[in-house]
Tab-separated table of C-alpha atoms in Angstrom:
chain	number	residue	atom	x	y	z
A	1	UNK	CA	129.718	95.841	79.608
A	2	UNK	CA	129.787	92.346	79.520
A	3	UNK	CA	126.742	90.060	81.570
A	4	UNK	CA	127.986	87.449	84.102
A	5	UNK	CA	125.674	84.828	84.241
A	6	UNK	CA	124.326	83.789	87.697
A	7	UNK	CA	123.650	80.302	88.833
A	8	UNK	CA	119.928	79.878	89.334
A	9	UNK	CA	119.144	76.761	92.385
A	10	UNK	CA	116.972	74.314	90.311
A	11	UNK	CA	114.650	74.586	93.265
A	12	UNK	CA	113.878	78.211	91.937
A	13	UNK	CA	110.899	78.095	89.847
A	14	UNK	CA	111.861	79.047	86.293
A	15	UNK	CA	109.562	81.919	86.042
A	16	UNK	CA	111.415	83.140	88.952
A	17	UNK	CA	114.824	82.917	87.409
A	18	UNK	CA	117.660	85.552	87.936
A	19	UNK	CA	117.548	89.021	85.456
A	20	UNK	CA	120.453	89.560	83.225
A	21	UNK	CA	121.107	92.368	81.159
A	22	UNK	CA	123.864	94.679	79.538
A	23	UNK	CA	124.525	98.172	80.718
A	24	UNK	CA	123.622	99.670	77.510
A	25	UNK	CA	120.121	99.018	76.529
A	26	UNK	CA	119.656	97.150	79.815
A	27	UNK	CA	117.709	94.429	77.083
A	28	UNK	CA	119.805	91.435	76.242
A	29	UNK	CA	122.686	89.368	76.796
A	30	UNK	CA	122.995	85.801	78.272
A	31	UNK	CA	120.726	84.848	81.077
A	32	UNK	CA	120.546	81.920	83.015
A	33	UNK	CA	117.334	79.846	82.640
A	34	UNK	CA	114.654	81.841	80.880
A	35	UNK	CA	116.751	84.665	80.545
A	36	UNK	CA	115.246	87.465	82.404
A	37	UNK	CA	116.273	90.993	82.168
A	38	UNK	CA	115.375	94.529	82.085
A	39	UNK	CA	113.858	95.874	79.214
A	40	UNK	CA	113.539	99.621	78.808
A	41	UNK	CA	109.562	100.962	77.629
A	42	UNK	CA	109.730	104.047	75.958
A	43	UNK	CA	107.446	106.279	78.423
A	44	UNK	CA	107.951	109.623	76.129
A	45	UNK	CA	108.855	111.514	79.218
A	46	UNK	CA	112.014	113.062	80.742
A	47	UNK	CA	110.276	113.259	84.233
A	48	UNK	CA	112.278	111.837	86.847
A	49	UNK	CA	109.794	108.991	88.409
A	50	UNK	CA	110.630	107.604	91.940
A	51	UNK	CA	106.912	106.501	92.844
A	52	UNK	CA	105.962	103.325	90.738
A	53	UNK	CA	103.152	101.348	91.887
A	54	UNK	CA	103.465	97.703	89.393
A	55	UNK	CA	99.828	96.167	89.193
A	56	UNK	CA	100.666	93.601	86.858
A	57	UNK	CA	102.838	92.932	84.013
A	58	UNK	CA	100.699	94.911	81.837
A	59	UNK	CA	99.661	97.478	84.749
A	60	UNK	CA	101.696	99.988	86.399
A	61	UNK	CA	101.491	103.655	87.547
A	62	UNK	CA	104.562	105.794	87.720
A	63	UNK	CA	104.612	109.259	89.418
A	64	UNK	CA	107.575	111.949	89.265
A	65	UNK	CA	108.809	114.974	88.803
A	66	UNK	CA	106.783	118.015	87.666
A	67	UNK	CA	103.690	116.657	88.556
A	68	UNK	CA	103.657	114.194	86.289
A	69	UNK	CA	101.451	110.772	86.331
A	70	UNK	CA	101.887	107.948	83.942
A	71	UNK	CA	100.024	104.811	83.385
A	72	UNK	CA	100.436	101.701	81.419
A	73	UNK	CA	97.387	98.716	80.653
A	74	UNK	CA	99.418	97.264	78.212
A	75	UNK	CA	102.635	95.749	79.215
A	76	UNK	CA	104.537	99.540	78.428
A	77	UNK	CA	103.706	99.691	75.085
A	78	UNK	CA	101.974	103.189	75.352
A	79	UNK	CA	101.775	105.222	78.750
A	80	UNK	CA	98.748	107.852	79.303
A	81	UNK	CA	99.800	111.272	81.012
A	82	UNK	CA	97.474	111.075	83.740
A	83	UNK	CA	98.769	114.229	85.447
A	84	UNK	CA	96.530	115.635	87.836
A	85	UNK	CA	95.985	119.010	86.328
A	86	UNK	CA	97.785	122.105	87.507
A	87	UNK	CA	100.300	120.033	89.248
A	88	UNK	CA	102.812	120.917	87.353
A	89	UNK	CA	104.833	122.227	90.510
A	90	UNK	CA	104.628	119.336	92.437
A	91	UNK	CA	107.203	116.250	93.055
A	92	UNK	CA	105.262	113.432	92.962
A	93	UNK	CA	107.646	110.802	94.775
A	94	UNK	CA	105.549	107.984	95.969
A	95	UNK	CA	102.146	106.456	94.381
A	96	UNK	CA	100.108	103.615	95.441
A	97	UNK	CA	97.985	101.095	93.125
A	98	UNK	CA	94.527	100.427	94.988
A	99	UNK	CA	93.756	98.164	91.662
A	100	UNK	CA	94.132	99.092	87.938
A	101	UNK	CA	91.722	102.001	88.311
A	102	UNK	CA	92.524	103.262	91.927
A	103	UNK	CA	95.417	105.162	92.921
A	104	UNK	CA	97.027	107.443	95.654
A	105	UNK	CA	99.785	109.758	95.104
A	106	UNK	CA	102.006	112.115	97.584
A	107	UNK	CA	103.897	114.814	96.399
A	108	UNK	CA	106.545	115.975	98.668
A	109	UNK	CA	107.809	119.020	100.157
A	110	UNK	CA	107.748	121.940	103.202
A	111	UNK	CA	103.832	122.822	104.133
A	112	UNK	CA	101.586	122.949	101.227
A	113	UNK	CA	104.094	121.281	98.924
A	114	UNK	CA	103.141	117.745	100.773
A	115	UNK	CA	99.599	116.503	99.253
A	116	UNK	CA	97.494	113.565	98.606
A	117	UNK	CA	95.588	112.932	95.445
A	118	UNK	CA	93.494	109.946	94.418
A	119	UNK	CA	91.741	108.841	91.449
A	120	UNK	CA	89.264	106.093	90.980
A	121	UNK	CA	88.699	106.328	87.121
A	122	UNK	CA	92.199	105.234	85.716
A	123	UNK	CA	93.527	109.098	86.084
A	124	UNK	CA	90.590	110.577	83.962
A	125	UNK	CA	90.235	112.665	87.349
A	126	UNK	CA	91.789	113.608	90.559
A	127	UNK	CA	90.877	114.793	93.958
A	128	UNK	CA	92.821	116.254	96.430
A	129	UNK	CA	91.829	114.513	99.961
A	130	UNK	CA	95.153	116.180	101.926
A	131	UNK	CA	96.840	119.073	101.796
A	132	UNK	CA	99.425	119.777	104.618
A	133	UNK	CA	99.390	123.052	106.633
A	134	UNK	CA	101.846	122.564	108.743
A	135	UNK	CA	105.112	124.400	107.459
A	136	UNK	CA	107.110	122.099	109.855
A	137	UNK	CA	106.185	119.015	108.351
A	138	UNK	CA	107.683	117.168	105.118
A	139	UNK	CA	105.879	114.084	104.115
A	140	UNK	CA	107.924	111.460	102.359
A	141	UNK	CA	106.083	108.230	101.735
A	142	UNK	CA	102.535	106.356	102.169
A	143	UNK	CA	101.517	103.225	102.273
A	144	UNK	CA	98.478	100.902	102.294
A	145	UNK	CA	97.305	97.710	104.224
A	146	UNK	CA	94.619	97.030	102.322
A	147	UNK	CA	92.003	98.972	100.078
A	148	UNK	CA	90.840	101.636	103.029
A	149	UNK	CA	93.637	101.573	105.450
A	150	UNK	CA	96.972	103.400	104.592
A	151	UNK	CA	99.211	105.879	106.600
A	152	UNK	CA	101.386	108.427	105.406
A	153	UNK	CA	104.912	109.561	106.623
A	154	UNK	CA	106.509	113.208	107.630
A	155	UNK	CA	109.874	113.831	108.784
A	156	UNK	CA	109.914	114.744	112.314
A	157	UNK	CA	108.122	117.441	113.433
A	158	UNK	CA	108.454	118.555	117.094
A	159	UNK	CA	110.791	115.880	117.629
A	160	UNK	CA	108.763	112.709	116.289
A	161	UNK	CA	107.703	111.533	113.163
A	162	UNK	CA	104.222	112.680	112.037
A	163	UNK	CA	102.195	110.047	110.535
A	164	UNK	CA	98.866	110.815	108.790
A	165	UNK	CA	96.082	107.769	108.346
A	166	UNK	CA	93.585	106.985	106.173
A	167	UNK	CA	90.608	104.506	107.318
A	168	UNK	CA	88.568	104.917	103.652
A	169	UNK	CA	91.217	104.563	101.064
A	170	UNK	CA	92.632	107.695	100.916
A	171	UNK	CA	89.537	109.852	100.643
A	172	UNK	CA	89.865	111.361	103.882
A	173	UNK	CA	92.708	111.643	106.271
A	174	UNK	CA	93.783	111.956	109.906
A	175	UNK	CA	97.093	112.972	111.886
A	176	UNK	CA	97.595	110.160	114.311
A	177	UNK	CA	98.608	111.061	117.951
A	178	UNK	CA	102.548	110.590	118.609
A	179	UNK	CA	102.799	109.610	122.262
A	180	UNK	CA	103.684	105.991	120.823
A	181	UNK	CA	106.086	107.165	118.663
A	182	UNK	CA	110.348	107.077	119.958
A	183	UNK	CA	111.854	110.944	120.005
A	184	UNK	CA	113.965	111.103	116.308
A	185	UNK	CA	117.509	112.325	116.275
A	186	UNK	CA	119.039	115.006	116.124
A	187	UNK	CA	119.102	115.370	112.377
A	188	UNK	CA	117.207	112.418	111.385
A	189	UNK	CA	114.634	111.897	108.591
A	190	UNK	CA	113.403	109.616	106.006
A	191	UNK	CA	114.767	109.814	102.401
A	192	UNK	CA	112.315	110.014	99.781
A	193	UNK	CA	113.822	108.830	97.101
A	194	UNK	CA	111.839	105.466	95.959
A	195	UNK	CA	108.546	105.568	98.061
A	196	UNK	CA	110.278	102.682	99.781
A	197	UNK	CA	111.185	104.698	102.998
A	198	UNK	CA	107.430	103.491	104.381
A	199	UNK	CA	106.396	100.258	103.617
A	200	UNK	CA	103.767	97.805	105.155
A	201	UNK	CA	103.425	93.749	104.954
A	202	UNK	CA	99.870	91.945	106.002
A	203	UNK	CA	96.867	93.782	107.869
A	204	UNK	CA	98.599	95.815	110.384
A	205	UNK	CA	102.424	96.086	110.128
A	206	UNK	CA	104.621	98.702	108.570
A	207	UNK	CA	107.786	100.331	108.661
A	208	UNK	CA	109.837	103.296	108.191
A	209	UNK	CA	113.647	103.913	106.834
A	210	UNK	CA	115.483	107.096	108.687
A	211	UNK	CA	119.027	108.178	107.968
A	212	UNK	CA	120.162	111.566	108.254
A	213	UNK	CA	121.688	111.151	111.603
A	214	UNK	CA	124.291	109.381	114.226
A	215	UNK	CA	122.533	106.061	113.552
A	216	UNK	CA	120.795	104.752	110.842
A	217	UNK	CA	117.169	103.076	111.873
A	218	UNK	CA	114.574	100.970	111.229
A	219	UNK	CA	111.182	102.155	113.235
A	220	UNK	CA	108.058	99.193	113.308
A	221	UNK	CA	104.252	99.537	114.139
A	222	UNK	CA	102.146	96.511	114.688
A	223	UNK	CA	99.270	98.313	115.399
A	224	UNK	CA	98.937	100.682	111.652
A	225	UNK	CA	101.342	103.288	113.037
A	226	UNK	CA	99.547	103.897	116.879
A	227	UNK	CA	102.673	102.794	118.601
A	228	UNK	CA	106.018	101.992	117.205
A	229	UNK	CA	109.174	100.544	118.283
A	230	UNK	CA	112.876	101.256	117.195
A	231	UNK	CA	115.563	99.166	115.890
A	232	UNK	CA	119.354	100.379	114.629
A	233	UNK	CA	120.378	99.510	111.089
A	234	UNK	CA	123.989	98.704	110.479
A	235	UNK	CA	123.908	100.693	107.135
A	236	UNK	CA	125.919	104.121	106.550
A	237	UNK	CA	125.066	106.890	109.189
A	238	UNK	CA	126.602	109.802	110.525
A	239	UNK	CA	125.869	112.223	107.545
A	240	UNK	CA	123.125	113.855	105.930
A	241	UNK	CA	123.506	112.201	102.860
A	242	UNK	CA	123.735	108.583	104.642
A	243	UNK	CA	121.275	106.106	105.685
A	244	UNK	CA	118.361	103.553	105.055
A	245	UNK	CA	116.837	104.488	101.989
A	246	UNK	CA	114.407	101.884	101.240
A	247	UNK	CA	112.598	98.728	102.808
A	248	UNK	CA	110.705	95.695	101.673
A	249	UNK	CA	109.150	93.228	103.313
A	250	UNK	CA	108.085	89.392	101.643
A	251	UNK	CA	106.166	88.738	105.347
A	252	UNK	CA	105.691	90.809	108.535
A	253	UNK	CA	108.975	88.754	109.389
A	254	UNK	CA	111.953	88.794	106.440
A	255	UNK	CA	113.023	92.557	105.741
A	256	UNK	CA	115.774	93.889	103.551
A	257	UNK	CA	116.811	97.305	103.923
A	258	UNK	CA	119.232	99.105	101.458
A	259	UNK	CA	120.745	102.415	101.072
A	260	UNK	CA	124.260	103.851	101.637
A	261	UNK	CA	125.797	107.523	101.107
A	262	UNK	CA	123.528	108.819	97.825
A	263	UNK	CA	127.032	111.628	96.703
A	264	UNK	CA	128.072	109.763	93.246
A	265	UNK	CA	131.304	110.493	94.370
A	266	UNK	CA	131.152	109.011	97.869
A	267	UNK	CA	131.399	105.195	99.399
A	268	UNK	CA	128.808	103.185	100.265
A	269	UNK	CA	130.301	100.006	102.154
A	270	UNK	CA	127.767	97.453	104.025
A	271	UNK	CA	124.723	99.375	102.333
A	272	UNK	CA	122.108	96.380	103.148
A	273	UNK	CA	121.320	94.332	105.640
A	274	UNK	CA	118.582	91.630	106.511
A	275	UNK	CA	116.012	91.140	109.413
A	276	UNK	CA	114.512	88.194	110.082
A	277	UNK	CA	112.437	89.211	113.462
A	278	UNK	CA	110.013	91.690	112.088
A	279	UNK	CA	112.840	94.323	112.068
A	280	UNK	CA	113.533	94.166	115.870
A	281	UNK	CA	117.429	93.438	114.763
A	282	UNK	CA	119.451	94.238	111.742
A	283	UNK	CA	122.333	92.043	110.125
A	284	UNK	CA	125.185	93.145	107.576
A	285	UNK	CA	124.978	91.451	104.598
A	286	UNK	CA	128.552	89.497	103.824
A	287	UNK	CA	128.166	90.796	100.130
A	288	UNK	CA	126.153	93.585	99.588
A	289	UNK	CA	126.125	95.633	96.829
A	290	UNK	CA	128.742	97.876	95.440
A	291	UNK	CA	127.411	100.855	95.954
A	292	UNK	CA	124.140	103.310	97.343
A	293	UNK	CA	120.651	101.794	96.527
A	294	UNK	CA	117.782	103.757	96.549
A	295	UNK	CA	114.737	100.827	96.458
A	296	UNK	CA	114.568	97.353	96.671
A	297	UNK	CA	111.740	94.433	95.556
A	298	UNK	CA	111.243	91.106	96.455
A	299	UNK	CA	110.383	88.618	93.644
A	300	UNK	CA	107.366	86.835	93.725
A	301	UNK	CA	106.997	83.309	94.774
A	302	UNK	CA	110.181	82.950	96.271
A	303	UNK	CA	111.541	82.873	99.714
A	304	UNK	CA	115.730	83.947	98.541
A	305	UNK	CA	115.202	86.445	95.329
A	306	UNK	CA	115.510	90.058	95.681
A	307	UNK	CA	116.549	93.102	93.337
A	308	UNK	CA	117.523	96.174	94.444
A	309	UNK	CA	118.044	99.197	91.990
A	310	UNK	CA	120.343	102.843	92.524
A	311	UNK	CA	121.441	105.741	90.050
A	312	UNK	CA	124.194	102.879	89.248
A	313	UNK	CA	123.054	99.733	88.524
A	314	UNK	CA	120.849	96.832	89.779
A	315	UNK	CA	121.757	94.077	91.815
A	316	UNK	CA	120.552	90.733	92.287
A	317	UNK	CA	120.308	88.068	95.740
A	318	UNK	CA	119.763	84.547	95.340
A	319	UNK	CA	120.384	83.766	99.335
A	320	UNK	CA	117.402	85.889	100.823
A	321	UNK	CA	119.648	89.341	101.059
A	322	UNK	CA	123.187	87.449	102.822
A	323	UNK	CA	124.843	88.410	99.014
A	324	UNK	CA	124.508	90.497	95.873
A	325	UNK	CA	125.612	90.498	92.296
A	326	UNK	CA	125.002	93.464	90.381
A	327	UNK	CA	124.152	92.335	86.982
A	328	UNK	CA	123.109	96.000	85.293
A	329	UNK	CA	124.735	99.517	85.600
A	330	UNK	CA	121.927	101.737	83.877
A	331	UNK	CA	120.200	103.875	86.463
A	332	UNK	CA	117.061	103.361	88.575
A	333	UNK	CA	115.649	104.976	91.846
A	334	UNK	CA	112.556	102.047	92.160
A	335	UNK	CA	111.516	98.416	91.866
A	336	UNK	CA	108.191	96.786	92.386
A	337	UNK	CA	107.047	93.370	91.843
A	338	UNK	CA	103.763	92.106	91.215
A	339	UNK	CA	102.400	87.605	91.981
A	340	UNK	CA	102.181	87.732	88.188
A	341	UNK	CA	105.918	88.239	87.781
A	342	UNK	CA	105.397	92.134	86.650
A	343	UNK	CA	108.899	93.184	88.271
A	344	UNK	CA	109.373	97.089	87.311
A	345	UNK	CA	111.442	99.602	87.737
A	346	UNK	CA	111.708	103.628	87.135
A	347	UNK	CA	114.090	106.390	87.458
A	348	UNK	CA	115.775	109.296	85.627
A	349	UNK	CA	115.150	110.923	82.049
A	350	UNK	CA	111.438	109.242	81.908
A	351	UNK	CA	113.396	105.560	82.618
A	352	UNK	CA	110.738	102.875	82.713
A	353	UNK	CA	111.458	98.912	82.390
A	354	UNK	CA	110.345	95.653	82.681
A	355	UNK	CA	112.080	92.305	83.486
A	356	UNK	CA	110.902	90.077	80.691
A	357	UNK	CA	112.788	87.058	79.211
């Protein structure tokens, strides 16, 4: 498939500059400035992985399917299985990177399925600080403040979301009280499909993606989940398979939100959209991409860049979210950025890259 080049603004810097790639190896073709694209790293794994945590450009953790934990110190060279043992029934779908030795990861799933693990030795060893007994509750996705504060996120259970908190960096955790929390709909959940369905900017603010139901939503705490207020998304709703999949924040201001209808064979018209009050409001992107997006990345340093990745391609803004050009089709579920410029991205049949020039 041929690359069409995107105009970079000279005010970008040129370490920031736009990712090209082709569709096949998702590793060259023309690229304008430095010529940054994805590059595929052999991880020796057919796992599926949807958590990434990117530390660096030569650090990153990946998480996935069959309990399986990766880990990388050297650009993506060589990956370590790190797989807590015995989890080999487990879907890992979202970790976090305390540092390059600390990690949390949450596999998903009905009652006992839904756990925390953390490590603080690189993955030489894992504890398990939650396990959830509540059959009711599904967790989806966690996220961190700083290096002891961090919440957690279950579908709704009783009518509310469940969120579970952490005040010592994941050793130890807490169900929080959900009189601050709206009611959910009827049918409404969060999708976790990129660990991007919670995220958190600064000291105290986070967010979570729901879909699932009538309307799709956008749900903020200001307060590390205590209270939270609601917000409609003008993204793809009304079906089970239709929503806000994933959320990223540059400030506890500028959001993007992506998603869509995840059915290969299904539409997925005005699947992002851009806040720029904290996510109190929602706008429709003029040009969004072409189709359902499961996660979505800021790039360092920069006030207007943006990737977001899906099952069918990555696409690229230049304008802060208002329009995207897709400029790969091979398949990714996650993105993550790092200051250094260590932009990464996982997904299906052990798919790991890097955008490298």
């Amino acid at each position: 498939m041929a690359v069409t080049a995107l105009a970079v603004p000279s005010a970008v810097p040129q370490a920031a500059a736009a990712p090209a790639g082709t569709a096949a190896s998702a590793a060259s073709g023309p690229a304008p400035d430095a010529g940054w694209h994805w590059r595929l790293k052999g991880s020796g794994s057919t796992a599926r992985f949807r958590g990434l945590a990117a530390v660096s450009r030569t650090t990153a953790w990946v998480a996935g399917t069959s309990g399986t934990v990766l880990r990388t110190h050297d650009g993506g060279k060589h990956w370590t299985d790190i797989s807590p043992p015995g989890a080999g029934a487990l879907e890992f779908r979202d970790i976090e990177a305390i540092d390059a030795r600390r990690a949390v990861i949450l596999a998903i799933g009905e009652g006992a399925a839904s756990r925390v693990f953390r490590t603080d030795d690189a993955g030489a060893t894992w504890t398990e600080s939650f396990r959830n007994t509540d059959p009711r509750a599904f967790y989806d996705c966690l996220t961190f403040f700083d290096r002891r504060h961090g919440i957690a996120l279950s579908d709704p259970v009783d009518g509310k979301y469940r969120i579970l908190s952490t005040g010592d960096g994941g050793r130890s955790w807490r169900v929080l009280p959900t009189d601050g929390m709206p009611s959910a709909q009827d049918g409404e959940a969060a999708f976790a499909a990129s660990g991007q369905c919670l995220v958190s900017s600064g000291s105290h603010d986070a967010w979570i993606a729901t879909g699932g139901a009538a309307t799709a939503r956008v749900l903020h705490t200001a307060d590390r989940g205590r209270t939270w207020s609601v917000s409609d998304a003008p993204l793809p709703a009304g079906d089970p398979a239709r929503g806000v999949f994933a959320l990223a924040f540059r400030d506890r201001t500028h959001g993007l939100a992506v998603g869509g209808d995840y059915r290969p064979d299904q539409p997925s018209p005005h699947a992002a959209a851009v806040s720029n009050d904290a996510g109190a409001s929602w706008t429709t992107t003029p040009a969004p991409p072409q189709a359902y997006r499961s996660g979505v990345a800021w790039l360092p340093h920069s006030r207007r860049l943006a990737l977001a990745v899906g099952p069918s391609g990555s696409d690229l803004t230049l304008d802060g979210g208002r329009t995207w050009q897709s400029f790969d089709n091979g398949s990714y579920d996650t993105v993550d950025c790092t200051p250094d410029l260590g932009c990464w991205a996982a997904g299906e049949r052990g798919r790991i890259a890097r955008l490298e020039p």
